[in-house]
CSV table of C-alpha atoms and ligand atoms in Angstrom, one decimal:
chain,number,residue,atom,x,y,z
A,1,MET,CA,-46.8,-32.4,-18.6
A,2,THR,CA,-47.9,-29.4,-20.5
A,3,ALA,CA,-49.9,-26.4,-19.3
A,4,LEU,CA,-53.0,-27.5,-17.3
A,5,PRO,CA,-56.4,-26.0,-18.2
A,6,LEU,CA,-58.1,-24.4,-15.2
A,7,MET,CA,-61.1,-22.5,-16.4
A,8,SER,CA,-62.5,-20.7,-19.5
A,9,MET,CA,-65.3,-18.3,-20.4
A,10,ARG,CA,-66.4,-16.1,-23.3
A,11,LEU,CA,-66.8,-12.3,-23.2
A,12,ARG,CA,-69.8,-11.1,-25.2
A,13,VAL,CA,-71.2,-8.0,-23.5
A,14,ALA,CA,-69.9,-5.1,-21.4
A,15,GLN,CA,-71.1,-6.8,-18.1
A,16,ASP,CA,-68.8,-9.8,-18.8
A,17,ILE,CA,-65.9,-7.5,-18.1
A,18,PHE,CA,-67.0,-7.5,-14.4
A,19,VAL,CA,-67.3,-11.3,-14.6
A,20,VAL,CA,-63.9,-11.8,-16.0
A,21,ARG,CA,-62.4,-9.4,-13.5
A,22,GLN,CA,-64.0,-11.4,-10.6
A,23,LEU,CA,-63.0,-14.7,-12.1
A,24,GLY,CA,-59.4,-13.5,-12.7
A,25,ARG,CA,-59.2,-12.6,-9.0
A,26,GLU,CA,-60.7,-15.9,-7.9
A,27,VAL,CA,-58.3,-17.9,-10.1
A,28,ALA,CA,-55.3,-15.9,-8.9
A,29,ARG,CA,-56.4,-16.5,-5.3
A,30,ALA,CA,-57.0,-20.2,-5.8
A,31,VAL,CA,-53.5,-20.8,-7.3
A,32,GLY,CA,-51.8,-19.0,-4.4
A,33,LEU,CA,-51.0,-15.5,-5.7
A,34,GLU,CA,-50.8,-12.8,-3.0
A,35,SER,CA,-53.6,-10.3,-2.5
A,36,GLN,CA,-51.9,-7.5,-4.4
A,37,ASP,CA,-51.1,-9.8,-7.3
A,38,GLN,CA,-54.7,-11.0,-7.3
A,39,THR,CA,-55.8,-7.4,-7.8
A,40,ARG,CA,-53.1,-6.8,-10.5
A,41,MET,CA,-54.2,-9.9,-12.4
A,42,ALA,CA,-57.9,-8.9,-12.1
A,43,THR,CA,-57.2,-5.3,-13.3
A,44,ALA,CA,-55.1,-6.5,-16.2
A,45,LEU,CA,-57.8,-8.9,-17.3
A,46,SER,CA,-60.7,-6.4,-17.1
A,47,GLU,CA,-58.6,-3.8,-19.0
A,48,VAL,CA,-57.6,-6.3,-21.8
A,49,GLY,CA,-61.2,-7.5,-21.9
A,50,ARG,CA,-62.5,-3.9,-22.2
A,51,VAL,CA,-60.1,-3.2,-25.1
A,52,LEU,CA,-60.9,-6.4,-27.0
A,53,LEU,CA,-64.7,-6.0,-26.5
A,54,ALA,CA,-64.4,-2.4,-27.9
A,55,ALA,CA,-62.9,-4.0,-31.0
A,56,GLY,CA,-66.3,-5.6,-31.5
A,57,ARG,CA,-66.3,-9.4,-31.3
A,58,ASP,CA,-66.6,-12.2,-28.7
A,59,THR,CA,-63.4,-13.0,-26.9
A,60,ASP,CA,-62.5,-16.4,-25.4
A,61,VAL,CA,-60.7,-16.3,-22.2
A,62,ALA,CA,-58.7,-19.4,-21.0
A,63,PHE,CA,-56.8,-19.8,-17.6
A,64,THR,CA,-54.1,-22.4,-17.5
A,65,LEU,CA,-51.3,-23.4,-15.1
A,66,GLU,CA,-47.8,-24.0,-16.3
A,67,PRO,CA,-46.3,-26.3,-13.7
A,68,HIS,CA,-42.8,-26.6,-15.3
A,69,GLY,CA,-39.8,-24.6,-13.9
A,70,VAL,CA,-41.3,-21.7,-11.9
A,71,PRO,CA,-45.0,-22.4,-11.7
A,72,THR,CA,-46.9,-19.7,-13.7
A,73,LEU,CA,-50.5,-18.7,-14.1
A,74,GLN,CA,-51.2,-18.0,-17.8
A,75,VAL,CA,-54.3,-16.4,-19.3
A,76,SER,CA,-55.0,-16.1,-23.0
A,77,LEU,CA,-57.7,-13.9,-24.6
A,78,ALA,CA,-58.4,-15.0,-28.2
A,79,HIS,CA,-60.2,-12.4,-30.4
A,80,PRO,CA,-61.4,-13.4,-33.8
A,81,ALA,CA,-60.4,-10.1,-35.6
A,82,PRO,CA,-57.2,-10.7,-37.5
A,83,GLY,CA,-54.5,-8.1,-38.1
A,84,GLU,CA,-55.1,-6.2,-34.9
A,85,ALA,CA,-51.9,-7.3,-33.0
A,86,VAL,CA,-49.8,-4.1,-33.5
A,87,ARG,CA,-52.6,-1.7,-32.6
A,88,LEU,CA,-53.7,-3.7,-29.6
A,89,ALA,CA,-50.1,-4.1,-28.4
A,90,GLU,CA,-49.8,-0.3,-28.4
A,91,GLN,CA,-53.0,0.2,-26.4
A,92,LEU,CA,-52.1,-2.5,-23.9
A,93,GLN,CA,-48.6,-1.3,-23.2
A,94,GLN,CA,-49.4,0.2,-19.7
A,95,VAL,CA,-51.4,-2.9,-18.7
A,96,GLY,CA,-48.5,-5.2,-19.5
A,97,ARG,CA,-46.7,-3.7,-16.4
A,98,LEU,CA,-49.3,-5.4,-14.1
A,99,VAL,CA,-48.1,-8.9,-15.0
A,100,ASP,CA,-44.8,-10.6,-15.6
A,101,THR,CA,-45.1,-11.0,-19.3
A,102,MET,CA,-47.7,-9.9,-21.9
A,103,GLU,CA,-47.6,-10.7,-25.7
A,104,VAL,CA,-50.0,-9.8,-28.4
A,105,ASP,CA,-49.8,-12.1,-31.5
A,106,ASP,CA,-51.6,-12.7,-34.8
A,107,ASP,CA,-53.2,-16.1,-34.3
A,108,GLY,CA,-52.2,-17.7,-37.6
A,109,GLY,CA,-54.2,-15.1,-39.6
A,110,THR,CA,-57.5,-16.1,-38.0
A,111,GLY,CA,-57.5,-13.6,-35.1
A,112,THR,CA,-55.5,-12.0,-32.4
A,113,VAL,CA,-54.3,-13.5,-29.1
A,114,VAL,CA,-53.3,-11.7,-26.0
A,115,ARG,CA,-51.2,-13.9,-23.6
A,116,MET,CA,-50.4,-12.8,-20.0
A,117,ALA,CA,-48.5,-14.7,-17.3
A,118,ARG,CA,-47.7,-14.2,-13.7
A,119,ARG,CA,-45.3,-16.3,-11.7
A,120,LEU,CA,-46.6,-18.0,-8.5
A,121,PRO,CA,-44.8,-17.1,-5.3
A,122,PRO,CA,-42.3,-19.6,-4.0
A,123,GLY,CA,-44.5,-20.4,-1.0
A,124,ALA,CA,-47.6,-21.3,-3.1
A,125,PRO,CA,-49.1,-24.8,-2.3
A,126,GLY,CA,-47.7,-27.6,-4.6
A,127,LEU,CA,-49.7,-28.2,-7.8
A,128,THR,CA,-50.5,-31.9,-7.4
A,129,PRO,CA,-53.2,-33.4,-9.6
A,130,GLY,CA,-55.4,-33.6,-6.4
A,131,ARG,CA,-54.8,-29.9,-5.8
A,132,MET,CA,-55.6,-29.1,-9.4
A,133,GLU,CA,-59.0,-30.9,-9.1
A,134,GLU,CA,-59.7,-29.0,-5.9
A,135,ILE,CA,-59.0,-25.6,-7.7
A,136,ARG,CA,-61.2,-26.6,-10.7
A,137,ALA,CA,-64.0,-27.6,-8.4
A,138,GLY,CA,-63.8,-24.4,-6.4
A,139,LEU,CA,-63.8,-22.3,-9.5
A,140,ALA,CA,-66.8,-24.2,-10.9
A,141,ARG,CA,-68.8,-23.4,-7.8
A,142,HIS,CA,-67.9,-19.7,-8.2
A,143,VAL,CA,-71.0,-17.6,-8.8
A,144,PRO,CA,-70.3,-14.3,-10.4
A,145,GLY,CA,-71.6,-11.2,-8.5
A,146,SER,CA,-73.2,-8.2,-9.9
A,147,PRO,CA,-71.3,-5.1,-11.1
A,148,LEU,CA,-72.3,-3.5,-7.8
A,149,ASP,CA,-70.7,-6.3,-5.9
A,150,GLU,CA,-67.6,-5.9,-8.0
A,151,LEU,CA,-67.6,-2.1,-7.2
A,152,ALA,CA,-67.8,-2.8,-3.5
A,153,VAL,CA,-64.8,-5.2,-3.8
A,154,GLN,CA,-62.9,-2.6,-5.8
A,155,ASN,CA,-63.6,0.0,-3.1
A,156,GLN,CA,-62.3,-2.4,-0.5
A,157,GLN,CA,-59.2,-3.0,-2.5
A,158,LEU,CA,-58.7,0.7,-2.9
A,159,ILE,CA,-59.0,1.3,0.8
A,160,ALA,CA,-56.5,-1.5,1.5
A,161,ALA,CA,-54.1,0.0,-1.1
A,162,LEU,CA,-54.5,3.4,0.5
A,163,ASP,CA,-53.8,1.9,4.0
A,164,GLU,CA,-50.7,0.3,2.6
A,165,VAL,CA,-49.5,3.6,1.1
A,166,ARG,CA,-50.1,5.3,4.5
A,167,ALA,CA,-48.2,2.6,6.3
A,168,GLN,CA,-45.4,2.9,3.8
A,169,ARG,CA,-45.4,6.7,4.3
A,170,ASP,CA,-45.2,6.2,8.1
A,171,ASP,CA,-42.4,3.8,7.6
A,172,LEU,CA,-40.6,6.3,5.5
A,173,ALA,CA,-41.0,9.0,8.1
A,174,ARG,CA,-39.7,6.7,10.8
A,175,LEU,CA,-36.7,5.8,8.6
A,176,ASN,CA,-36.0,9.5,7.9
A,177,ALA,CA,-36.1,10.3,11.6
A,178,GLU,CA,-33.7,7.5,12.3
A,179,LEU,CA,-31.4,8.7,9.5
A,180,GLU,CA,-31.5,12.2,10.9
A,181,GLU,CA,-30.6,10.8,14.4
A,182,THR,CA,-27.7,8.8,12.9
A,183,ASN,CA,-26.5,11.8,11.0
A,184,ARG,CA,-26.5,13.9,14.2
A,185,GLY,CA,-24.5,11.1,15.9
A,186,VAL,CA,-22.0,11.0,13.0
A,187,MET,CA,-21.6,14.8,13.0
A,188,ALA,CA,-21.0,14.7,16.8
A,189,LEU,CA,-18.4,12.0,16.3
A,190,TYR,CA,-16.8,14.0,13.4
A,191,HIS,CA,-16.6,17.1,15.6
A,192,GLN,CA,-15.1,15.1,18.4
A,193,LEU,CA,-12.5,13.6,16.1
A,194,SER,CA,-11.7,16.9,14.6
A,195,GLU,CA,-11.1,18.4,18.0
A,196,GLU,CA,-8.9,15.4,19.0
A,197,LEU,CA,-6.9,15.8,15.8
A,198,GLU,CA,-6.4,19.5,16.4
A,199,GLU,CA,-5.3,18.7,19.9
A,200,THR,CA,-2.8,16.1,18.6
A,201,ASN,CA,-1.6,18.5,16.0
A,202,ARG,CA,-0.9,21.1,18.6
A,203,GLY,CA,1.0,18.5,20.6
A,204,VAL,CA,3.0,17.5,17.5
A,205,VAL,CA,3.8,21.1,16.7
A,206,ALA,CA,5.0,21.7,20.3
A,207,LEU,CA,7.1,18.5,20.1
A,208,TYR,CA,8.7,19.7,16.8
A,209,ALA,CA,9.6,23.0,18.4
A,210,GLU,CA,11.2,21.2,21.3
A,211,LEU,CA,13.0,18.9,18.9
A,212,ASP,CA,14.3,21.9,17.0
A,213,GLU,CA,15.6,23.5,20.2
A,214,LYS,CA,17.2,20.2,21.2
A,215,SER,CA,19.0,19.9,17.8
A,216,VAL,CA,20.3,23.4,18.2
A,217,GLN,CA,21.6,22.4,21.6
A,218,LEU,CA,23.0,19.2,20.2
A,219,ARG,CA,24.8,21.1,17.4
A,220,ALA,CA,26.3,23.5,19.9
A,221,ALA,CA,27.4,20.6,22.1
A,222,SER,CA,29.0,18.8,19.1
A,223,GLU,CA,30.8,22.0,18.1
A,224,ALA,CA,32.1,22.4,21.6
A,225,LYS,CA,33.3,18.8,21.6
A,226,SER,CA,35.1,19.3,18.3
A,227,ARG,CA,36.7,22.5,19.6
A,228,PHE,CA,37.7,20.7,22.8
A,229,LEU,CA,39.2,17.8,20.9
A,230,ALA,CA,41.1,20.1,18.6
A,231,ASN,CA,42.5,22.2,21.4
A,232,VAL,CA,43.5,19.2,23.6
A,233,SER,CA,45.1,17.3,20.8
A,234,HIS,CA,46.9,20.3,19.6
A,235,GLU,CA,48.2,21.0,23.1
A,236,LEU,CA,49.2,17.3,23.4
A,237,ARG,CA,51.0,17.1,20.1
A,238,ALA,CA,54.1,19.2,21.2
A,239,PRO,CA,54.9,17.3,24.4
A,240,VAL,CA,54.3,13.9,22.9
A,241,THR,CA,56.6,14.7,19.9
A,242,ALA,CA,59.1,15.9,22.5
A,243,ILE,CA,58.9,12.6,24.4
A,244,ILE,CA,59.5,10.7,21.2
A,245,GLY,CA,62.5,12.9,20.4
A,246,LEU,CA,63.9,12.5,23.9
A,247,GLY,CA,63.5,8.8,23.7
A,248,ARG,CA,65.4,8.8,20.4
A,249,LEU,CA,68.1,10.9,22.0
A,250,LEU,CA,68.5,8.6,24.9
A,251,THR,CA,69.0,5.5,22.7
A,252,ASP,CA,71.2,7.4,20.3
A,253,SER,CA,74.7,5.9,19.9
A,254,ALA,CA,76.2,9.3,20.9
A,255,SER,CA,74.6,9.2,24.3
A,256,ASP,CA,75.8,7.3,27.3
A,257,GLU,CA,75.4,3.6,27.1
A,258,LEU,CA,72.1,2.3,28.8
A,259,THR,CA,71.7,-1.0,30.5
A,260,ASP,CA,69.5,-3.5,28.7
A,261,GLU,CA,66.6,-2.9,31.1
A,262,GLN,CA,66.9,0.9,30.6
A,263,SER,CA,66.9,0.5,26.8
A,264,ARG,CA,63.8,-1.7,27.0
A,265,GLN,CA,62.0,0.8,29.1
A,266,VAL,CA,63.0,3.8,26.9
A,267,GLU,CA,61.8,1.8,23.9
A,268,LEU,CA,58.5,1.2,25.7
A,269,ILE,CA,58.1,4.9,26.3
A,270,ARG,CA,58.9,5.7,22.7
A,271,THR,CA,56.3,3.2,21.2
A,272,SER,CA,53.7,4.4,23.7
A,273,ALA,CA,54.4,8.0,22.8
A,274,SER,CA,54.2,7.3,19.1
A,275,ASP,CA,50.8,5.4,19.5
A,276,LEU,CA,49.6,8.4,21.5
A,277,LEU,CA,50.8,10.7,18.7
A,278,THR,CA,48.9,8.7,16.1
A,279,LEU,CA,45.7,9.0,18.3
A,280,VAL,CA,46.2,12.7,18.8
A,281,ASN,CA,46.8,13.3,15.1
A,282,GLY,CA,43.7,11.2,14.3
A,283,LEU,CA,41.6,13.2,16.8
A,284,LEU,CA,42.9,16.5,15.4
A,285,ASP,CA,42.0,15.5,11.8
A,286,LEU,CA,38.6,14.3,12.8
A,287,ALA,CA,37.9,17.4,14.9
A,288,LYS,CA,38.9,19.6,11.9
A,289,ALA,CA,36.7,17.7,9.5
A,290,GLU,CA,33.8,17.8,11.9
A,291,ALA,CA,34.2,21.5,12.4
A,292,GLY,CA,34.0,22.0,8.6
A,293,ARG,CA,37.5,23.4,8.7
A,294,ILE,CA,38.8,21.2,5.8
A,295,GLU,CA,38.8,23.1,2.6
A,296,PRO,CA,39.5,20.8,-0.4
A,297,ASN,CA,42.1,21.9,-2.8
A,298,TRP,CA,40.4,21.1,-6.1
A,299,SER,CA,42.6,20.1,-9.1
A,300,ASP,CA,42.7,17.7,-11.9
A,301,VAL,CA,43.9,14.5,-10.2
A,302,ASP,CA,45.9,12.0,-12.2
A,303,LEU,CA,44.5,8.7,-10.9
A,304,LYS,CA,47.0,6.6,-12.6
A,305,ALA,CA,49.8,8.4,-10.9
A,306,MET,CA,48.0,8.3,-7.5
A,307,PHE,CA,47.4,4.5,-7.8
A,308,GLY,CA,51.1,4.1,-8.7
A,309,GLN,CA,52.1,5.9,-5.5
A,310,LEU,CA,49.6,3.9,-3.3
A,311,ARG,CA,51.0,0.7,-4.8
A,312,GLY,CA,54.5,1.8,-3.9
A,313,THR,CA,53.8,3.1,-0.4
A,314,LEU,CA,51.5,0.3,0.8
A,315,ARG,CA,53.3,-2.7,-0.7
A,316,PRO,CA,55.8,-2.7,2.2
A,317,LEU,CA,52.8,-3.1,4.6
A,318,ALA,CA,51.4,-6.0,2.7
A,319,THR,CA,54.1,-8.4,3.4
A,320,ARG,CA,52.1,-11.5,4.4
A,321,PRO,CA,52.9,-14.2,1.9
A,322,GLY,CA,49.4,-15.6,1.6
A,323,VAL,CA,47.9,-12.2,0.7
A,324,GLU,CA,48.0,-10.8,-2.8
A,325,PHE,CA,48.1,-7.0,-2.9
A,326,VAL,CA,46.7,-5.7,-6.2
A,327,VAL,CA,46.2,-2.1,-7.3
A,328,GLU,CA,44.5,-2.3,-10.6
A,329,GLU,CA,44.9,0.3,-13.4
A,330,PRO,CA,42.0,2.8,-12.9
A,331,THR,CA,39.6,2.9,-15.9
A,332,VAL,CA,39.0,6.6,-15.2
A,333,THR,CA,42.3,8.4,-15.6
A,334,THR,CA,41.6,11.9,-14.3
A,335,MET,CA,38.9,13.6,-12.1
A,336,ARG,CA,38.4,16.9,-10.3
A,337,SER,CA,39.2,16.3,-6.6
A,338,ASP,CA,41.6,17.0,-3.8
A,339,GLU,CA,44.6,14.7,-4.4
A,340,VAL,CA,45.8,14.6,-0.8
A,341,LEU,CA,42.4,14.0,0.8
A,342,LEU,CA,41.4,11.3,-1.8
A,343,ALA,CA,44.7,9.5,-1.3
A,344,GLN,CA,44.2,9.7,2.5
A,345,VAL,CA,40.8,8.0,2.3
A,346,LEU,CA,42.1,5.2,0.0
A,347,ARG,CA,45.2,4.8,2.2
A,348,ASN,CA,42.9,4.4,5.3
A,349,LEU,CA,40.8,1.8,3.5
A,350,LEU,CA,43.7,-0.1,2.2
A,351,THR,CA,45.5,-0.1,5.5
A,352,ASN,CA,42.4,-1.5,7.2
A,353,ALA,CA,42.1,-4.2,4.5
A,354,ILE,CA,45.7,-5.2,4.9
A,355,LYS,CA,45.3,-5.2,8.7
A,356,PHE,CA,42.3,-7.5,8.7
A,357,THR,CA,43.3,-10.0,6.0
A,358,GLU,CA,45.1,-13.1,6.8
A,359,SER,CA,45.0,-14.8,3.4
A,360,GLY,CA,43.6,-14.2,0.0
A,361,SER,CA,43.8,-10.7,-1.5
A,362,VAL,CA,43.4,-7.0,-1.0
A,363,ARG,CA,42.4,-5.2,-4.2
A,364,LEU,CA,41.9,-1.5,-5.2
A,365,SER,CA,40.1,-0.6,-8.4
A,366,ALA,CA,38.3,2.4,-9.9
A,367,HIS,CA,35.7,2.6,-12.6
A,368,PRO,CA,33.0,5.0,-13.8
A,369,VAL,CA,29.4,4.7,-12.7
A,370,GLY,CA,27.3,7.4,-14.5
A,371,ASP,CA,28.8,10.8,-13.7
A,372,ASP,CA,30.7,9.3,-10.7
A,373,VAL,CA,33.7,7.3,-10.1
A,374,GLU,CA,33.6,4.3,-7.7
A,375,PHE,CA,36.8,3.4,-5.9
A,376,VAL,CA,36.5,-0.2,-4.6
A,377,VAL,CA,38.7,-1.6,-1.9
A,378,ALA,CA,37.9,-5.3,-1.6
A,379,ASP,CA,39.5,-7.8,0.8
A,380,THR,CA,39.1,-11.5,1.7
A,381,GLY,CA,39.6,-10.8,5.4
A,382,THR,CA,37.7,-11.3,8.6
A,383,GLY,CA,34.6,-9.4,7.5
A,384,ILE,CA,32.1,-7.4,9.6
A,385,PRO,CA,28.7,-8.6,10.9
A,386,PRO,CA,25.9,-6.8,9.0
A,387,GLU,CA,24.4,-5.2,12.1
A,388,LEU,CA,27.7,-3.3,12.7
A,389,HIS,CA,28.1,-2.0,9.1
A,390,GLU,CA,27.0,1.5,10.3
A,391,ARG,CA,28.6,1.4,13.8
A,392,ILE,CA,32.1,1.0,12.4
A,393,PHE,CA,31.7,4.6,11.1
A,394,GLU,CA,31.3,5.9,14.7
A,395,GLU,CA,34.3,7.4,16.5
A,396,PHE,CA,36.4,4.9,18.5
A,397,TYR,CA,34.1,2.0,17.5
A,398,GLN,CA,35.9,-1.3,16.8
A,399,VAL,CA,34.2,-4.6,16.1
A,400,PRO,CA,34.2,-6.5,19.4
A,401,GLY,CA,36.6,-9.4,19.3
A,402,SER,CA,38.1,-8.3,15.9
A,403,ARG,CA,41.8,-8.3,16.2
A,404,PRO,CA,43.9,-6.9,13.4
A,405,VAL,CA,46.2,-9.5,11.9
A,406,SER,CA,48.9,-6.8,12.1
A,407,GLY,CA,49.2,-3.3,13.3
A,408,LYS,CA,47.0,-1.4,15.7
A,409,GLY,CA,44.0,0.9,15.5
A,410,THR,CA,42.3,3.8,17.1
A,411,GLY,CA,38.8,3.5,15.8
A,412,LEU,CA,39.1,6.9,14.1
A,413,GLY,CA,40.1,5.9,10.6
A,414,LEU,CA,36.6,5.1,9.1
A,415,PRO,CA,34.8,8.0,10.7
A,416,TYR,CA,37.5,10.3,9.3
A,417,ALA,CA,37.4,8.6,5.9
A,418,ARG,CA,33.6,9.1,5.7
A,419,ARG,CA,33.9,12.7,6.7
A,420,LEU,CA,36.4,13.3,3.9
A,421,ALA,CA,34.2,11.5,1.4
A,422,GLY,CA,31.5,14.0,2.3
A,423,VAL,CA,33.9,16.9,2.0
A,424,LEU,CA,34.8,15.7,-1.5
A,425,GLY,CA,31.1,15.6,-2.5
A,426,GLY,CA,30.5,11.8,-2.3
A,427,GLY,CA,30.0,9.0,0.2
A,428,LEU,CA,31.5,5.8,1.6
A,429,ARG,CA,29.7,2.5,2.1
A,430,VAL,CA,30.5,-1.0,3.1
A,431,ASP,CA,29.4,-4.5,2.1
A,432,SER,CA,30.8,-7.3,4.2
A,433,THR,CA,30.2,-10.9,5.2
A,434,PRO,CA,31.9,-12.3,8.3
A,435,GLY,CA,34.5,-14.9,7.2
A,436,GLU,CA,34.3,-13.9,3.5
A,437,GLY,CA,35.7,-10.4,3.4
A,438,SER,CA,34.7,-6.7,3.1
A,439,THR,CA,34.2,-4.3,0.2
A,440,PHE,CA,34.4,-0.6,0.9
A,441,THR,CA,33.1,1.6,-1.9
A,442,LEU,CA,34.0,5.3,-2.2
A,443,ARG,CA,31.8,7.1,-4.7
A,444,LEU,CA,32.8,10.6,-5.9
A,445,PRO,CA,31.7,12.8,-8.8
A,446,VAL,CA,34.1,13.0,-11.7
A,447,ALA,CA,33.6,16.8,-12.0
A,448,SER,CA,33.6,18.6,-8.7
M,1,ADP,P1,40.8,1.1,13.3
M,1,ADP,O1,41.8,2.1,13.6
M,1,ADP,O2,40.4,0.3,14.5
M,1,ADP,O3,41.1,0.3,12.1
M,1,ADP,P2,38.6,2.2,11.8
M,1,ADP,O4,37.7,3.3,12.1
M,1,ADP,O5,39.4,2.3,10.6
M,1,ADP,O6,39.5,2.0,13.1
M,1,ADP,O7,37.8,0.8,11.8
M,1,ADP,C1,36.9,0.6,12.8
M,1,ADP,C2,36.7,-0.9,12.9
M,1,ADP,O8,36.1,-1.4,11.8
M,1,ADP,C3,38.0,-1.7,13.0
M,1,ADP,O9,38.5,-1.7,14.3
M,1,ADP,C4,37.5,-3.1,12.6
M,1,ADP,O10,36.9,-3.7,13.7
M,1,ADP,C5,36.5,-2.8,11.5
M,1,ADP,N1,37.1,-2.8,10.2
M,1,ADP,C6,37.5,-1.8,9.4
M,1,ADP,N2,37.9,-2.2,8.2
M,1,ADP,C7,37.8,-3.5,8.2
M,1,ADP,C8,38.1,-4.5,7.2
M,1,ADP,N3,38.6,-4.2,6.0
M,1,ADP,N4,37.9,-5.8,7.6
M,1,ADP,C9,37.4,-6.1,8.8
M,1,ADP,N5,37.1,-5.2,9.7
M,1,ADP,C10,37.3,-3.9,9.4
């Protein structure tokens, strides 16, 4: 189905412009265009008609309906003067805005055609053949009014348009009032939030002040504890050493012979006293480290020699046949550090590894990492559950249920080792999986 003809007429004289205007509105109404679109179509038609008539010849106007796709009302105005297309297109530029599309073409050299189209709204009645007949019949009955009638209609349309503009202005005023109201609400909310934020900030500042005060108190308490530990352990050291000495004297071959029971009890006193001495020494060391009273004695440390010494002194402890004790050659040979403190940390870690390894290996190695050296003590012992990896660095903490394969412990070795690592400018960390083993890594700068 192609475009369906609806109506046609010829413009000859100026009065026909009123006729085509009325007809345009009628056709637009009949096919279902809304009131404003009817006026647009009528105005566009009368304007094009006026321009074409001014060019001097009769113009044929044809209304058609294009039912394909989006149904569209099309109007063509054919003027017999050729070569006018460009000039007319310029003149009609403004009018083109009243319709959806407007084209001005040379009609194959015989004249000029202006084509306009306006889409029908989605709610327009369906364009069945019956409906088309009805529209045609309606239009045929249409009797054109006089120019005065047309003026009256135009006036009514103007009044309707003015009413609409006023209604829109009222709407706009109402919207503006609402917007202002909303803005006031938002501002009030904003002020309230700002006040709440300020209040909260004041609270946070007060909390921080309290926190600062508490941390000063905490530091003072910790210093007092260290002082107390240092004093008590210092005071304990002399009598405990005396007990050990006396015990040795009592069991000496030069002393009077003791009964078996007496020897056993003296031996018990001696071992208890030496355990106590170990604890007291550990406490004293830790207290000193915590009080910041350990001053490293910096020097160029020969790691090869130190590893040799560790190998020699610790081998006697690693006597279990199923455990391989390996001190690898360090790949860094010298570094700036405190020889005694460094050896002490490594000895603590190695003793622990030996204590908690039933079979497999205990291995010490050292290699460079950037500007640092990493000392790694790795064992295949009992391992430590991940949630306790930090707790074992707390004083007196021992993994519940973990029992050294050999030797005893005080729970002070690791906290002390970590303190010393800090004093030497580095850190100590652990990686461990229960049942697989532990790896303690001491990281220190090569140059102090
Ligand atoms: P301790 O004198 O008890 O060895 P430490 O502070 O040196 O004290 O160690 C604390 C605890 O950490 C130990 O009691 C042990 O439970 C655990 N631990 C330390 N080193 C190892 C290791 N190499 N393998 C398994 N557990 C370890």
